Amino acid sequence: MKKKPLLWLMIITCIVLLFQVKNFMFVKYKVEGVSMDPTFTDGTELLINKFSPKLTKISRFDYVLFHGPKNQILIKRVIGLPGESIKYVDDQLFVNGVKWKEPYLKEQKKHKMGNVLTGDFQLKAITGQDKIKKNHYFVIGDNRIHSFDSRHFGTISKEQVVGVKRNQDE
């Protein structure tokens, strides 16, 4: 009989510990706005790993949750990594002069209203530098026409990153 209360205490303790670990390792984020449409629509709830940026490299096309201008929390897609030169020409991403495919934009490009989804730009015109600085990233929203991102405020530093959601689609 004495074993049952002890067993229940152990089960409850384990459940409480699991919730604490989850809260320590992950942050729940609710997408606000249309800047990541159609990948993440307004109101989408995401569980973001807070340890990824500290333990592993942030990769191209990962989603990062970060402190943006005016300390707002934003989520965007990484398209430029430290040491890279990036530009857009004729709706096409170039990294270090090499054309990159962005399959996640395929449907949007089919239904775009104007001539281009992503206007032409070069990193140097935005940041004044040819290459992305060490521990910095160029981030951009999937809804290119309605996104406030690195095209407006420049690169983000690794210190600004709250968490990472790995892109497993591409």
mmCIF file of C-alpha atoms in Angstrom:
data_model
loop_
_atom_site.group_PDB
_atom_site.id
_atom_site.type_symbol
_atom_site.label_atom_id
_atom_site.label_comp_id
_atom_site.label_asym_id
_atom_site.label_seq_id
_atom_site.Cartn_x
_atom_site.Cartn_y
_atom_site.Cartn_z
ATOM 1 C CA MET A 1 0.000 0.000 0.000
ATOM 2 C CA LYS A 2 2.822 2.428 0.759
ATOM 3 C CA LYS A 3 4.229 1.968 -2.733
ATOM 4 C CA LYS A 4 1.205 3.466 -4.533
ATOM 5 C CA PRO A 5 1.494 6.999 -3.059
ATOM 6 C CA LEU A 6 5.234 6.931 -3.766
ATOM 7 C CA LEU A 7 4.590 5.830 -7.353
ATOM 8 C CA TRP A 8 2.070 8.647 -7.848
ATOM 9 C CA LEU A 9 4.493 11.157 -6.374
ATOM 10 C CA MET A 10 7.201 9.986 -8.795
ATOM 11 C CA ILE A 11 4.818 10.218 -11.775
ATOM 12 C CA ILE A 12 3.672 13.724 -10.841
ATOM 13 C CA THR A 13 7.287 14.815 -10.266
ATOM 14 C CA CYS A 14 8.281 13.496 -13.708
ATOM 15 C CA ILE A 15 5.393 15.323 -15.381
ATOM 16 C CA VAL A 16 6.288 18.590 -13.635
ATOM 17 C CA LEU A 17 9.949 18.161 -14.634
ATOM 18 C CA LEU A 18 8.997 17.507 -18.268
ATOM 19 C CA PHE A 19 6.957 20.719 -18.388
ATOM 20 C CA GLN A 20 9.834 22.659 -16.841
ATOM 21 C CA VAL A 21 12.313 21.264 -19.386
ATOM 22 C CA LYS A 22 9.901 22.109 -22.224
ATOM 23 C CA ASN A 23 9.529 25.676 -20.956
ATOM 24 C CA PHE A 24 13.297 25.982 -20.548
ATOM 25 C CA MET A 25 14.162 24.643 -24.017
ATOM 26 C CA PHE A 26 11.273 25.930 -26.127
ATOM 27 C CA VAL A 27 9.314 29.134 -26.550
ATOM 28 C CA LYS A 28 5.757 29.245 -27.857
ATOM 29 C CA TYR A 29 5.284 31.919 -30.513
ATOM 30 C CA LYS A 30 2.084 33.093 -32.168
ATOM 31 C CA VAL A 31 2.586 34.535 -35.663
ATOM 32 C CA GLU A 32 1.087 37.999 -35.999
ATOM 33 C CA GLY A 33 0.525 39.459 -39.446
ATOM 34 C CA VAL A 34 1.024 38.274 -43.002
ATOM 35 C CA SER A 35 4.790 38.642 -43.506
ATOM 36 C CA MET A 36 5.367 34.868 -43.500
ATOM 37 C CA ASP A 37 2.299 33.898 -45.574
ATOM 38 C CA PRO A 38 1.669 31.293 -46.838
ATOM 39 C CA THR A 39 4.243 29.346 -44.785
ATOM 40 C CA PHE A 40 2.937 30.609 -41.447
ATOM 41 C CA THR A 41 -0.378 32.441 -41.509
ATOM 42 C CA ASP A 42 -1.609 35.016 -39.002
ATOM 43 C CA GLY A 43 -2.403 33.225 -35.738
ATOM 44 C CA THR A 44 -0.241 30.144 -36.378
ATOM 45 C CA GLU A 45 1.291 28.893 -33.134
ATOM 46 C CA LEU A 46 4.854 27.570 -33.275
ATOM 47 C CA LEU A 47 7.127 25.860 -30.781
ATOM 48 C CA ILE A 48 10.602 27.343 -31.297
ATOM 49 C CA ASN A 49 13.800 25.715 -30.006
ATOM 50 C CA LYS A 50 15.679 28.251 -27.851
ATOM 51 C CA PHE A 51 18.888 26.181 -27.814
ATOM 52 C CA SER A 52 19.409 25.692 -31.557
ATOM 53 C CA PRO A 53 21.282 28.956 -32.134
ATOM 54 C CA LYS A 54 23.576 28.220 -29.191
ATOM 55 C CA LEU A 55 24.343 24.584 -29.995
ATOM 56 C CA THR A 56 24.206 24.298 -33.777
ATOM 57 C CA LYS A 57 24.706 26.403 -36.856
ATOM 58 C CA ILE A 58 21.823 28.364 -38.274
ATOM 59 C CA SER A 59 21.322 27.145 -41.841
ATOM 60 C CA ARG A 60 19.990 28.747 -44.990
ATOM 61 C CA PHE A 61 16.186 28.734 -45.136
ATOM 62 C CA ASP A 62 15.789 28.035 -41.388
ATOM 63 C CA TYR A 63 13.231 30.213 -39.611
ATOM 64 C CA VAL A 64 14.568 32.440 -36.848
ATOM 65 C CA LEU A 65 12.669 34.132 -34.052
ATOM 66 C CA PHE A 66 14.557 37.300 -33.107
ATOM 67 C CA HIS A 67 14.466 40.711 -31.463
ATOM 68 C CA GLY A 68 13.844 43.147 -34.305
ATOM 69 C CA PRO A 69 13.879 46.933 -34.378
ATOM 70 C CA LYS A 70 12.001 48.549 -31.494
ATOM 71 C CA ASN A 71 12.528 45.222 -29.652
ATOM 72 C CA GLN A 72 9.573 43.535 -31.322
ATOM 73 C CA ILE A 73 9.791 39.753 -31.716
ATOM 74 C CA LEU A 74 9.774 38.704 -35.384
ATOM 75 C CA ILE A 75 10.038 35.460 -37.324
ATOM 76 C CA LYS A 76 11.706 35.372 -40.745
ATOM 77 C CA ARG A 77 13.518 32.985 -43.080
ATOM 78 C CA VAL A 78 17.334 33.059 -43.255
ATOM 79 C CA ILE A 79 18.572 33.572 -46.826
ATOM 80 C CA GLY A 80 22.075 34.899 -46.141
ATOM 81 C CA LEU A 81 24.762 33.481 -43.854
ATOM 82 C CA PRO A 82 27.941 35.016 -42.392
ATOM 83 C CA GLY A 83 30.616 35.699 -45.014
ATOM 84 C CA GLU A 84 28.212 35.572 -47.954
ATOM 85 C CA SER A 85 27.313 38.158 -50.542
ATOM 86 C CA ILE A 86 23.654 38.173 -51.546
ATOM 87 C CA LYS A 87 21.551 39.937 -54.100
ATOM 88 C CA TYR A 88 18.246 39.658 -55.921
ATOM 89 C CA VAL A 89 18.043 40.239 -59.662
ATOM 90 C CA ASP A 90 14.912 39.613 -61.750
ATOM 91 C CA ASP A 91 13.157 37.835 -58.861
ATOM 92 C CA GLN A 92 16.095 35.456 -58.396
ATOM 93 C CA LEU A 93 18.276 34.950 -55.299
ATOM 94 C CA PHE A 94 22.042 34.912 -55.845
ATOM 95 C CA VAL A 95 24.424 33.857 -53.068
ATOM 96 C CA ASN A 96 28.093 34.531 -53.831
ATOM 97 C CA GLY A 97 27.101 34.890 -57.482
ATOM 98 C CA VAL A 98 25.372 31.483 -57.618
ATOM 99 C CA LYS A 99 21.648 31.233 -58.375
ATOM 100 C CA TRP A 100 19.602 29.579 -55.598
ATOM 101 C CA LYS A 101 16.152 28.032 -55.958
ATOM 102 C CA GLU A 102 13.466 28.999 -53.477
ATOM 103 C CA PRO A 103 10.769 26.331 -53.927
ATOM 104 C CA TYR A 104 8.678 27.781 -51.090
ATOM 105 C CA LEU A 105 7.948 30.809 -53.336
ATOM 106 C CA LYS A 106 6.704 28.764 -56.313
ATOM 107 C CA GLU A 107 2.974 29.235 -55.659
ATOM 108 C CA GLN A 108 3.338 32.932 -54.842
ATOM 109 C CA LYS A 109 5.237 33.547 -58.069
ATOM 110 C CA LYS A 110 2.366 31.966 -60.016
ATOM 111 C CA HIS A 111 -0.151 34.378 -58.483
ATOM 112 C CA LYS A 112 1.883 37.579 -58.193
ATOM 113 C CA MET A 113 0.105 40.775 -59.144
ATOM 114 C CA GLY A 114 3.042 42.736 -60.579
ATOM 115 C CA ASN A 115 6.157 41.842 -62.493
ATOM 116 C CA VAL A 116 8.245 40.626 -59.551
ATOM 117 C CA LEU A 117 7.701 39.103 -56.129
ATOM 118 C CA THR A 118 11.047 40.221 -54.703
ATOM 119 C CA GLY A 119 12.431 43.522 -55.941
ATOM 120 C CA ASP A 120 16.070 43.785 -56.975
ATOM 121 C CA PHE A 121 18.546 44.584 -54.202
ATOM 122 C CA GLN A 122 22.175 44.086 -53.257
ATOM 123 C CA LEU A 123 23.577 43.568 -49.776
ATOM 124 C CA LYS A 124 25.991 46.487 -50.166
ATOM 125 C CA ALA A 125 23.169 48.947 -50.881
ATOM 126 C CA ILE A 126 21.462 47.913 -47.623
ATOM 127 C CA THR A 127 24.377 47.378 -45.231
ATOM 128 C CA GLY A 128 27.261 49.194 -46.923
ATOM 129 C CA GLN A 129 29.221 45.921 -46.928
ATOM 130 C CA ASP A 130 29.971 43.369 -49.642
ATOM 131 C CA LYS A 131 29.585 40.374 -47.335
ATOM 132 C CA ILE A 132 27.468 39.536 -44.312
ATOM 133 C CA LYS A 133 29.464 40.071 -41.111
ATOM 134 C CA LYS A 134 30.516 37.225 -38.827
ATOM 135 C CA ASN A 135 27.622 36.010 -36.629
ATOM 136 C CA HIS A 136 25.075 37.965 -38.699
ATOM 137 C CA TYR A 137 22.237 36.781 -40.957
ATOM 138 C CA PHE A 138 20.114 38.248 -43.719
ATOM 139 C CA VAL A 139 16.468 37.381 -43.048
ATOM 140 C CA ILE A 140 13.406 37.902 -45.187
ATOM 141 C CA GLY A 141 9.684 37.158 -44.923
ATOM 142 C CA ASP A 142 8.083 34.664 -47.304
ATOM 143 C CA ASN A 143 5.405 37.217 -48.187
ATOM 144 C CA ARG A 144 7.987 39.401 -49.889
ATOM 145 C CA ILE A 145 5.609 42.226 -50.754
ATOM 146 C CA HIS A 146 4.321 42.606 -47.171
ATOM 147 C CA SER A 147 7.361 41.913 -44.997
ATOM 148 C CA PHE A 148 9.462 44.192 -42.812
ATOM 149 C CA ASP A 149 12.818 42.413 -42.868
ATOM 150 C CA SER A 150 16.564 42.731 -43.551
ATOM 151 C CA ARG A 151 15.820 44.670 -46.718
ATOM 152 C CA HIS A 152 14.624 47.448 -44.393
ATOM 153 C CA PHE A 153 16.761 47.101 -41.247
ATOM 154 C CA GLY A 154 19.863 45.202 -42.400
ATOM 155 C CA THR A 155 21.271 41.969 -41.043
ATOM 156 C CA ILE A 156 20.527 40.560 -37.610
ATOM 157 C CA SER A 157 23.161 39.337 -35.168
ATOM 158 C CA LYS A 158 23.209 35.901 -33.580
ATOM 159 C CA GLU A 159 22.687 37.646 -30.216
ATOM 160 C CA GLN A 160 19.287 38.900 -31.425
ATOM 161 C CA VAL A 161 18.119 35.344 -32.154
ATOM 162 C CA VAL A 162 15.698 33.936 -29.580
ATOM 163 C CA GLY A 163 15.254 30.553 -31.251
ATOM 164 C CA VAL A 164 15.347 28.568 -34.467
ATOM 165 C CA LYS A 165 12.818 26.410 -36.259
ATOM 166 C CA ARG A 166 14.603 24.146 -38.701
ATOM 167 C CA ASN A 167 13.320 24.183 -42.241
ATOM 168 C CA GLN A 168 12.620 20.579 -43.143
ATOM 169 C CA ASP A 169 10.789 21.174 -46.419
ATOM 170 C CA GLU A 170 13.631 22.084 -48.763
#
